[in-house]
mmCIF file of C-alpha atoms in Angstrom:
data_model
loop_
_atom_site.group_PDB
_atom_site.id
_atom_site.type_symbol
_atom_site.label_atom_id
_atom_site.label_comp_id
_atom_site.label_asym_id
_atom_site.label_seq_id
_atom_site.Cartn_x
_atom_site.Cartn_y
_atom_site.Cartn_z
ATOM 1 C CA UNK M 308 0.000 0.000 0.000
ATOM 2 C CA UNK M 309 2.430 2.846 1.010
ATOM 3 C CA UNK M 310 5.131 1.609 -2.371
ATOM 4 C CA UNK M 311 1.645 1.681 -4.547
ATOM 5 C CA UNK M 312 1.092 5.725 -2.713
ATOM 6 C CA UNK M 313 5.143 6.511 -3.050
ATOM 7 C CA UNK M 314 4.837 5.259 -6.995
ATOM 8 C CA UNK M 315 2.237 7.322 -7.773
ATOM 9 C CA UNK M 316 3.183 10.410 -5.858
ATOM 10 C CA UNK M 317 6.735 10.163 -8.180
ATOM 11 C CA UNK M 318 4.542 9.940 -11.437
ATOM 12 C CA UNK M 319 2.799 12.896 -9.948
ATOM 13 C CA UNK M 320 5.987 15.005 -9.895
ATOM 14 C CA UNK M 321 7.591 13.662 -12.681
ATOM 15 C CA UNK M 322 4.691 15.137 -14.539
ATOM 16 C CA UNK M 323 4.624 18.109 -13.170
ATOM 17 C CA UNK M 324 7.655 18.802 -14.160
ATOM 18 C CA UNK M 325 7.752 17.664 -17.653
ATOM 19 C CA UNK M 326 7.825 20.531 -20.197
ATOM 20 C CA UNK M 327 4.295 20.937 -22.033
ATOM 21 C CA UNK M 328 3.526 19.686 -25.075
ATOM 22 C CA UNK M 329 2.814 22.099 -27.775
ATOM 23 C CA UNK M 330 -0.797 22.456 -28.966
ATOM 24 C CA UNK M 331 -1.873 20.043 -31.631
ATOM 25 C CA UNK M 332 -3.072 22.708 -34.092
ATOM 26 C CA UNK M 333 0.061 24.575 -33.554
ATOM 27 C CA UNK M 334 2.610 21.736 -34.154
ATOM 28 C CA UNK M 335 0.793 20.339 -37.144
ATOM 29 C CA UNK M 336 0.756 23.900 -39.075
ATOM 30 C CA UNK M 337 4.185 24.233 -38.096
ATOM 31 C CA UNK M 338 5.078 20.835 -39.839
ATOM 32 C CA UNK M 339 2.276 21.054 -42.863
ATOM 33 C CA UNK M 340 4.207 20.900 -46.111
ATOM 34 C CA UNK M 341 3.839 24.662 -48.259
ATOM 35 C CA UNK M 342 1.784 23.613 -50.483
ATOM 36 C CA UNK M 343 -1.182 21.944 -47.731
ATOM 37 C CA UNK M 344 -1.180 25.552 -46.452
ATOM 38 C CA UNK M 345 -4.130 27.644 -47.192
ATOM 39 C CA UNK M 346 -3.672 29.812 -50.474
ATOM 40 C CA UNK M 347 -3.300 33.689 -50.211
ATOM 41 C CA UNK M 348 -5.854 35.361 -51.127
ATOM 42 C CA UNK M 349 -5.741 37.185 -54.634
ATOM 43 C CA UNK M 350 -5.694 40.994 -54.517
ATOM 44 C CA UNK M 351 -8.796 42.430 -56.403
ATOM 45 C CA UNK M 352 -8.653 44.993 -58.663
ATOM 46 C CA UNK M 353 -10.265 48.175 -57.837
ATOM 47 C CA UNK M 354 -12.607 49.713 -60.524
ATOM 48 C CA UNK M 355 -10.556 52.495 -61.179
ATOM 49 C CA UNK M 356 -7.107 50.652 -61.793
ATOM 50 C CA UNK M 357 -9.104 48.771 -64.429
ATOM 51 C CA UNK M 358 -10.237 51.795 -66.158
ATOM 52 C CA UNK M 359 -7.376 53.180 -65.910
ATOM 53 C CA UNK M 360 -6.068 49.852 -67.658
ATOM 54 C CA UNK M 361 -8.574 50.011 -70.328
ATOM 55 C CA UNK M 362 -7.355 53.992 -71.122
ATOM 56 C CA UNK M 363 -4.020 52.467 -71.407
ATOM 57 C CA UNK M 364 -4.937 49.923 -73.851
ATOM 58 C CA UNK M 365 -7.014 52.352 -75.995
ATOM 59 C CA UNK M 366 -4.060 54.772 -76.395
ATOM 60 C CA UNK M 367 -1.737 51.534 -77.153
ATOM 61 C CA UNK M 368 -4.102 50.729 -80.166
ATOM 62 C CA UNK M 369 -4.462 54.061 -80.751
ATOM 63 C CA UNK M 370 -0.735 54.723 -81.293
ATOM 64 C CA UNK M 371 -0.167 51.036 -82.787
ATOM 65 C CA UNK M 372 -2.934 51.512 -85.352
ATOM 66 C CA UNK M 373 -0.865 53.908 -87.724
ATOM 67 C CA UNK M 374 2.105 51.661 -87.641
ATOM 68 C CA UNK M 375 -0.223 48.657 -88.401
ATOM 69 C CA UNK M 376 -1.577 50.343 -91.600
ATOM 70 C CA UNK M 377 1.397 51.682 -92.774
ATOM 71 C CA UNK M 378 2.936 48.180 -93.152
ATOM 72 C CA UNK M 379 -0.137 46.485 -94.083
ATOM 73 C CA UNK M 380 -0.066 48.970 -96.864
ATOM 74 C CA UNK M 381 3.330 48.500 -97.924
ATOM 75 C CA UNK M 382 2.202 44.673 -98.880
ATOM 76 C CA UNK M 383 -1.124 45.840 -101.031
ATOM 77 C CA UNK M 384 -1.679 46.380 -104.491
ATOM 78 C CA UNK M 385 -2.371 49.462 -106.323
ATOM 79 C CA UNK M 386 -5.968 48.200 -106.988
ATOM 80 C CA UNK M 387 -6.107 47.403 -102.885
ATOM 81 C CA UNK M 388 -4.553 51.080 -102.237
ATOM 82 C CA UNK M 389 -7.132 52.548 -104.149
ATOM 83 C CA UNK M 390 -10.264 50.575 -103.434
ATOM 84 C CA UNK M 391 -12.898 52.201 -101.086
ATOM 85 C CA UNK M 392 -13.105 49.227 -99.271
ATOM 86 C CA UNK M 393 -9.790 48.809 -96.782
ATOM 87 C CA UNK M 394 -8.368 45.631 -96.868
ATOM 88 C CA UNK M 395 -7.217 45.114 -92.891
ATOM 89 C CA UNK M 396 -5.199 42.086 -94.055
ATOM 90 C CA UNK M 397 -2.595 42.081 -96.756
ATOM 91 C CA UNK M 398 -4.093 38.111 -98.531
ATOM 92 C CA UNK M 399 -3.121 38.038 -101.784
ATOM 93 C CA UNK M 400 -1.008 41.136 -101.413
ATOM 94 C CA UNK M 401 2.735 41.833 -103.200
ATOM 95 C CA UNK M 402 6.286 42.906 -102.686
ATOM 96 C CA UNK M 403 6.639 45.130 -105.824
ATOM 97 C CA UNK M 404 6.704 48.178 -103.971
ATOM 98 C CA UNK M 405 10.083 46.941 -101.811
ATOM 99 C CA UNK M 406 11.090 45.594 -104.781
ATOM 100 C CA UNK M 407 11.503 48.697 -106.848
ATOM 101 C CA UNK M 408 12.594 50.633 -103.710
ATOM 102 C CA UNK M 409 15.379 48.414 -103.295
ATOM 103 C CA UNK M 410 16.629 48.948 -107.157
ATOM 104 C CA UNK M 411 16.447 52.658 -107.129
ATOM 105 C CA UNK M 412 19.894 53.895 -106.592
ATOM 106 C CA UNK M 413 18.380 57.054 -104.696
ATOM 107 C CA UNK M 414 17.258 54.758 -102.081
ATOM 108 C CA UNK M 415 20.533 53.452 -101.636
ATOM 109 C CA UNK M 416 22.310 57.277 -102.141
ATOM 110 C CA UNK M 417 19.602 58.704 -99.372
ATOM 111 C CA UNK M 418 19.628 55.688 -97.055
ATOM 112 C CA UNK M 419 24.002 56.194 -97.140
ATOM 113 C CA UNK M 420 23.513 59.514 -96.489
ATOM 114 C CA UNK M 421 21.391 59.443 -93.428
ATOM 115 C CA UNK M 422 23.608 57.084 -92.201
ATOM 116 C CA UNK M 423 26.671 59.328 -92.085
ATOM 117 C CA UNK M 424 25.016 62.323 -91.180
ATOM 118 C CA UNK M 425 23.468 59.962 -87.954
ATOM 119 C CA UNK M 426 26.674 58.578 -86.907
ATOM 120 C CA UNK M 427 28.733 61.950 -86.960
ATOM 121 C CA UNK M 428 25.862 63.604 -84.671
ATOM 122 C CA UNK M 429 25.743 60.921 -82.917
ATOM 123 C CA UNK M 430 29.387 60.366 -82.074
ATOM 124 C CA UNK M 431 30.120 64.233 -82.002
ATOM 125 C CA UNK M 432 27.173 64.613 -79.722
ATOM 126 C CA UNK M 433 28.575 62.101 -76.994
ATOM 127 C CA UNK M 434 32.135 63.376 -77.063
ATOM 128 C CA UNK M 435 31.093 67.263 -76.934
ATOM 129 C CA UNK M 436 28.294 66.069 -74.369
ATOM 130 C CA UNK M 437 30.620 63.952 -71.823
ATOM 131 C CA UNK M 438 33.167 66.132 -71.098
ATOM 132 C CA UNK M 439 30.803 69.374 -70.908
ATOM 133 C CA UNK M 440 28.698 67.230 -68.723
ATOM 134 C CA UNK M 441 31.574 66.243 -66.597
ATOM 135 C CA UNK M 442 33.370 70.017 -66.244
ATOM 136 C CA UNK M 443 30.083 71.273 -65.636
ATOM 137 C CA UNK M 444 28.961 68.679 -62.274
ATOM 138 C CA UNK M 445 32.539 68.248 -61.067
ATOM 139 C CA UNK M 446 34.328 71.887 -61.379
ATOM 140 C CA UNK M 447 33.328 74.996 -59.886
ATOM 141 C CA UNK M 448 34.723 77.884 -62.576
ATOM 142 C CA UNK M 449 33.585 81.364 -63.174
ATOM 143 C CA UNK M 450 30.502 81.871 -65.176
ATOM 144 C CA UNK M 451 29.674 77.914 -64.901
ATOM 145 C CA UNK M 452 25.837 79.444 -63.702
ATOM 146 C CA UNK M 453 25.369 81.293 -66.361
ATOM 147 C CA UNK M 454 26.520 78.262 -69.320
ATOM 148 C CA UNK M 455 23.918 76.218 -67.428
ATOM 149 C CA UNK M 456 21.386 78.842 -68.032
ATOM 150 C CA UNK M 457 22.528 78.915 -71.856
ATOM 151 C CA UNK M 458 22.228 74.793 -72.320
ATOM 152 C CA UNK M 459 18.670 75.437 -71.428
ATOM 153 C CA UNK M 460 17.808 78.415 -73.338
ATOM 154 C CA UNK M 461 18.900 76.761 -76.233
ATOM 155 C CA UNK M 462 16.833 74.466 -76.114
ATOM 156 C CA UNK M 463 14.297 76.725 -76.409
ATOM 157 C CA UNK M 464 14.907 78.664 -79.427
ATOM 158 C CA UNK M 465 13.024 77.226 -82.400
ATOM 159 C CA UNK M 466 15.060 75.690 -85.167
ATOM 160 C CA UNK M 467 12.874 77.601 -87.797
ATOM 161 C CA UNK M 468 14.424 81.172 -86.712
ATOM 162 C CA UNK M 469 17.784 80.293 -87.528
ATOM 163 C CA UNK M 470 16.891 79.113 -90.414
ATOM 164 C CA UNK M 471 18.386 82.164 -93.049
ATOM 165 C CA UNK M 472 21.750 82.688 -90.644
ATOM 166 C CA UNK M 473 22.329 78.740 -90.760
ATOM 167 C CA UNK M 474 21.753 78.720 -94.533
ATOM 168 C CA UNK M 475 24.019 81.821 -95.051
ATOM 169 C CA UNK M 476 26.246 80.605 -92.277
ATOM 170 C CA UNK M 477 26.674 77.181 -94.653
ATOM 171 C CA UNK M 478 26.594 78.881 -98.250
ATOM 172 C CA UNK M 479 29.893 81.266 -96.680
ATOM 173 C CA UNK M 480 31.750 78.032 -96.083
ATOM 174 C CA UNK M 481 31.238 75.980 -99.034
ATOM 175 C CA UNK M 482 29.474 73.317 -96.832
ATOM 176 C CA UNK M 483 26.111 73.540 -98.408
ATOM 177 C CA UNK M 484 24.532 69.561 -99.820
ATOM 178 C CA UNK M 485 27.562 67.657 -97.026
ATOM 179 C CA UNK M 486 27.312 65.811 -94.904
ATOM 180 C CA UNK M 487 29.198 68.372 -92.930
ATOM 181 C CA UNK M 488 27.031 70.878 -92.703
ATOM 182 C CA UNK M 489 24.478 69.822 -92.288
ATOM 183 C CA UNK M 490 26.165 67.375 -88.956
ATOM 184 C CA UNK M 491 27.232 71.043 -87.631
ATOM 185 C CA UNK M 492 23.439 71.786 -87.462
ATOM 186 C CA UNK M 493 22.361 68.981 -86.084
ATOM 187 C CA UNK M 494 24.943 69.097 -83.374
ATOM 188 C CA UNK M 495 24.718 72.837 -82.707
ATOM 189 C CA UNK M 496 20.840 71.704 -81.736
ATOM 190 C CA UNK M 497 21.571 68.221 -80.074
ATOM 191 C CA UNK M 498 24.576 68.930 -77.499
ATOM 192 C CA UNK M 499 22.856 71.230 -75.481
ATOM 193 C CA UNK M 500 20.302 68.572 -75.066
ATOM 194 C CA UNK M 501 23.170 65.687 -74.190
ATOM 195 C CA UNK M 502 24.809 67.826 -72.123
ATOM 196 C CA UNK M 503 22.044 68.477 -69.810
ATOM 197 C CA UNK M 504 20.714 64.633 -69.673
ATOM 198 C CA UNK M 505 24.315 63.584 -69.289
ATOM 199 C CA UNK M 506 25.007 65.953 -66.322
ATOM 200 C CA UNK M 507 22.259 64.261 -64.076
ATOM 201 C CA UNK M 508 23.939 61.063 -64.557
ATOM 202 C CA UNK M 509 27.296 62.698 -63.609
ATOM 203 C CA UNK M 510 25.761 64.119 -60.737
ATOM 204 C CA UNK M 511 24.361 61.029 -59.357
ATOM 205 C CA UNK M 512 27.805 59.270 -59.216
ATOM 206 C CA UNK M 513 29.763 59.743 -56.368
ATOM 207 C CA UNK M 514 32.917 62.002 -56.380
ATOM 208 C CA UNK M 515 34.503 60.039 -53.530
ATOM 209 C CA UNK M 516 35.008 56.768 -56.046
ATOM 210 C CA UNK M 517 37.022 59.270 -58.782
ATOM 211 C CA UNK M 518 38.976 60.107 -55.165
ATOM 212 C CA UNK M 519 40.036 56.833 -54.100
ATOM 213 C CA UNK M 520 41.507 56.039 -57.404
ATOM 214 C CA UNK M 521 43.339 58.774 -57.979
ATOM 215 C CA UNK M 522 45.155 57.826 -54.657
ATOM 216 C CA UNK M 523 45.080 54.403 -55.946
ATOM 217 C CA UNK M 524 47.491 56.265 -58.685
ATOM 218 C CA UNK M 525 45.220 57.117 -61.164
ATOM 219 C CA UNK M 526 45.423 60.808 -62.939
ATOM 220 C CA UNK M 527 41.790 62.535 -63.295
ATOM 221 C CA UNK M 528 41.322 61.636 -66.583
ATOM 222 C CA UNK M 529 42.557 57.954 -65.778
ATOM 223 C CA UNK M 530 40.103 58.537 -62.946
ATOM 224 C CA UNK M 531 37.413 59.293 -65.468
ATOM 225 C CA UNK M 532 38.006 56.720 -67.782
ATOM 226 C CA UNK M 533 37.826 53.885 -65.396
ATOM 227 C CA UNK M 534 35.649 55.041 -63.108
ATOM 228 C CA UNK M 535 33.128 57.457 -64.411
ATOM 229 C CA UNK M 536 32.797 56.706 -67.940
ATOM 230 C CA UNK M 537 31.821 52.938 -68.074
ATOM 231 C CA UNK M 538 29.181 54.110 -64.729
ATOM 232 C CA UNK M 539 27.307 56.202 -67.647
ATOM 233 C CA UNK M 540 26.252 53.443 -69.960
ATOM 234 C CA UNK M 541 22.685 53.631 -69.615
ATOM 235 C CA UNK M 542 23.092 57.847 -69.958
ATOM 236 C CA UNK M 543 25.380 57.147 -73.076
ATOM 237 C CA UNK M 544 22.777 54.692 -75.151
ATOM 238 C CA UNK M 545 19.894 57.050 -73.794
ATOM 239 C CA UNK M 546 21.656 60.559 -75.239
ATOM 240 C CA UNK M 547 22.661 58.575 -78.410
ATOM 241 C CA UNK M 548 19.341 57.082 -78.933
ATOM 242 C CA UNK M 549 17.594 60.817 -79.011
ATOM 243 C CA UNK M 550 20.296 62.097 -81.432
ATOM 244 C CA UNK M 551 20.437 59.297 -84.156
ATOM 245 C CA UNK M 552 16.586 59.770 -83.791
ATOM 246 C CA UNK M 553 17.068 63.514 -84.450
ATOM 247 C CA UNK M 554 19.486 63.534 -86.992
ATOM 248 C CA UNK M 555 17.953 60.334 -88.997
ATOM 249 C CA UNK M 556 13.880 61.931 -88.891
ATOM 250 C CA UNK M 557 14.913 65.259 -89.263
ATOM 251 C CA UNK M 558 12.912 67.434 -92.724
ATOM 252 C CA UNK M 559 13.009 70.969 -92.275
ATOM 253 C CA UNK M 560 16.949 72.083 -92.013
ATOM 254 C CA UNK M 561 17.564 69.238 -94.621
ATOM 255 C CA UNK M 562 15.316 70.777 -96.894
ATOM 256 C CA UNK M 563 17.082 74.042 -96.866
ATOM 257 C CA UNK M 564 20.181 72.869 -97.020
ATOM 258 C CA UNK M 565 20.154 70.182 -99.028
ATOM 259 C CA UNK M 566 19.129 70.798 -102.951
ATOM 260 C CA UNK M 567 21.269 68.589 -104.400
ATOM 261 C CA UNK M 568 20.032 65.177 -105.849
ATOM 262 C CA UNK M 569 22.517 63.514 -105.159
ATOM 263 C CA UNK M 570 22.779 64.447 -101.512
ATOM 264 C CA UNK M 571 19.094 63.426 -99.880
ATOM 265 C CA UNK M 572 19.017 62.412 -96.223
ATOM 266 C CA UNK M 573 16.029 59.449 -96.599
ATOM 267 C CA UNK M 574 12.745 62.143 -95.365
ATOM 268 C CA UNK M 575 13.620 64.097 -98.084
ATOM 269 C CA UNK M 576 13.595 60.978 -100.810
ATOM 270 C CA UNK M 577 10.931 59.694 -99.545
ATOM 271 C CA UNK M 578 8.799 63.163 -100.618
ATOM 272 C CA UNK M 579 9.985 62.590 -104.455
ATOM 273 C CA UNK M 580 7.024 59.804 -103.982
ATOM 274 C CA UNK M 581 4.229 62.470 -103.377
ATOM 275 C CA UNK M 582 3.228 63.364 -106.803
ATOM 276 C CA UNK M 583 2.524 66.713 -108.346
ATOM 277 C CA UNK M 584 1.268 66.478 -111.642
ATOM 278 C CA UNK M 585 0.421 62.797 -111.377
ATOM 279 C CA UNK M 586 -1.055 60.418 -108.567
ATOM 280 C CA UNK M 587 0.538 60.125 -105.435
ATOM 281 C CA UNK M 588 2.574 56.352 -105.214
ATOM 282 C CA UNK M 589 0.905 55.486 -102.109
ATOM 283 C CA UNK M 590 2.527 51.891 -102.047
ATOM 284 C CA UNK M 591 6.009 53.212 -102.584
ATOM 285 C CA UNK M 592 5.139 55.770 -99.747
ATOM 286 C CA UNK M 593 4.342 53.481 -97.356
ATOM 287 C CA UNK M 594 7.288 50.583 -98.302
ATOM 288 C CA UNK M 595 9.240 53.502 -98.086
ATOM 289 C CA UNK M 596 8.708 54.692 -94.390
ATOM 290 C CA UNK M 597 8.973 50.864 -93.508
ATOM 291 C CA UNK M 598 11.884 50.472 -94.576
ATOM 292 C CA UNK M 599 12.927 54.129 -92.779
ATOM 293 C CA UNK M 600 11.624 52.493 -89.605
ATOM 294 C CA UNK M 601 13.224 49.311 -89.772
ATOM 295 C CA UNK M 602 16.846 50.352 -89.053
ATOM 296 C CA UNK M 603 15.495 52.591 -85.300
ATOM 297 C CA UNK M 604 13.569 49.540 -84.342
ATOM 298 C CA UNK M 605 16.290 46.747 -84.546
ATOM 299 C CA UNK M 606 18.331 49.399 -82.717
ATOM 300 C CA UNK M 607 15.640 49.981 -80.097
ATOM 301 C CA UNK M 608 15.050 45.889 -79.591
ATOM 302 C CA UNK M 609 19.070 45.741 -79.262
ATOM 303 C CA UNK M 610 19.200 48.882 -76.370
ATOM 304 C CA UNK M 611 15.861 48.646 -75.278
ATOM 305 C CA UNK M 612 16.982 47.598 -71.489
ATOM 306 C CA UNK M 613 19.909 49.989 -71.421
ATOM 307 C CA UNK M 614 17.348 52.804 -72.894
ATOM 308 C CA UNK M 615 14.907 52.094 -70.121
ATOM 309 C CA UNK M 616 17.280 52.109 -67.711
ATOM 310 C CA UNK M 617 19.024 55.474 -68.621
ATOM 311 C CA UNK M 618 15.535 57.052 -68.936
ATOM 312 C CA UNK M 619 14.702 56.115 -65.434
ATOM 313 C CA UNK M 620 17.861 56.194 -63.309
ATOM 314 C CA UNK M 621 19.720 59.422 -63.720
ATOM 315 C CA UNK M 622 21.685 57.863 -60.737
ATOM 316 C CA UNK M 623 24.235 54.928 -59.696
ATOM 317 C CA UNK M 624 21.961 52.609 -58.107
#
């Protein structure tokens, strides 16, 4: 009797002083694989994110739709072009129009020109553009205010009131239907432009990394080189993007300056197709501007992150 009381007084304290035993529920969430857990609810849409959704996608469609027709167009007949009736879908359609594009020697004389005149702006743009960008973030110098102020006045003056003064400017110096002139133009009204983009990216990298490699041994422009210049990719392909965009769409300056046959920037060949005492070539119009287009979208689908990136950072992340 008193070893039965003894035995279970000692079971009595032993479980008293066992540790507690975690709840059930508790222990068998805690050990439920992920995917028996309950799913997270999805996040509804409010009604005004959804029209707001829907405006997108209208102005999409509405920007889309001219691009849409202009190459369905290029792939039509002349019947098709001129039939009341659009036809949405080119069935049945032809390549004539690219065809005899592609064997005009214009095309090819226009389409080399462009492409020189793009490249000098382009590369003179970057080089002007890079080191004003730099001098003007990194140095404080007398009157520095006041060229800040002129970048951005500039940029304000409208291209069609210098018009005479560039032409005469251009006739004095022999330069008129060059590439040439016509690249001094376009980077007279481009650099400002670079400069000031290029600055903000300038600004946004941190002098102290220039410092510790010049007392790593490096000079400033060694400094600049290593450090600062491969830090403005995404400012470099953004700035470059806006001026081959410039220089390559550009009309009005290459109209004045340009009467030469032989020397046509592409806008200006394409016009030869509007007609003025005969029917406009609609087909050759439209295969025309395609193939304008094609060379700034494969260059947009090859910098496309780099151009996102340099139109949203500004700054060394």
């Amino acid at each position: 009797m008193t070893a039965t009381i003894a035995r279970t007084a000692s079971d009595a304290d032993d479980a008293a002083t066992a540790p507690a035993a975690p709840p059930a529920s508790s222990a068998s969430a805690a050990g439920a694989p992920p995917a028996a857990r309950a799913p997270r609810a999805r996040r509804r849409r409010s009604p005004g994110r959804i029209a707001l959704d829907l405006v997108a996608i209208a102005f999409g469609l509405v920007w889309l739709f001219p691009v849409y027709w202009m190459v369905d167009a290029a792939f039509l007949t002349s019947e098709q072009l001129s039939s009341p009736t659009p036809t949405w879908i080119p069935v049945g359609g032809t390549v004539e129009h690219f065809a005899r594009i592609l064997g005009d020697v214009r095309f090819w004389s226009a389409l080399r020109m462009s492409t020189l005149i793009a490249l000098v702006v382009v590369a003179g743009s970057l080089a002007f553009g890079v080191v004003a960008a730099f001098a003007l973030s990194r140095f404080r110098f007398r009157g520095r205010t006041s060229m800040i102020v002129a970048v951005l006045v500039i940029q304000m003056i409208p291209a069609e009131a210098l018009f005479i003064s560039q032409y005469r400017m251009l006739d004095g110096w022999g330069l008129l239907n060059s590439v040439v002139g016509l690249s001094l133009l376009y980077l007279a009204a481009n650099v400002p432009f670079t400069i000031w983009v290029l600055k903000g990216f300038v600004d946004g990298i941190p002098v102290e990394l220039e410092e510790a490699a010049m007392l790593d041994g490096c000079s400033r422009v060694g400094a600049f080189r290593r450090v600062t210049l491969p830090l403005l990719g995404s400012g470099l392909v953004a700035s470059s993007i806006f001026s081959f965009l410039a220089a390559w769409n550009e009309y009005t300056l290459a109209l004045v300056t340009l009467s030469a046959d032989d020397s046509r920037t592409l806008p200006l060949w394409l016009q030869g197709f509007r007609g003025q005492m005969q029917e406009t070539d609609w087909g050759g119009i439209m295969a025309g501007s395609t193939l304008m287009a094609l060379p700034v979208v494969i260059l947009f689908l090859i910098v496309q992150k780099r151009m996102a990136t340099g139109l949203t950072a500004g700054a060394v992340k």
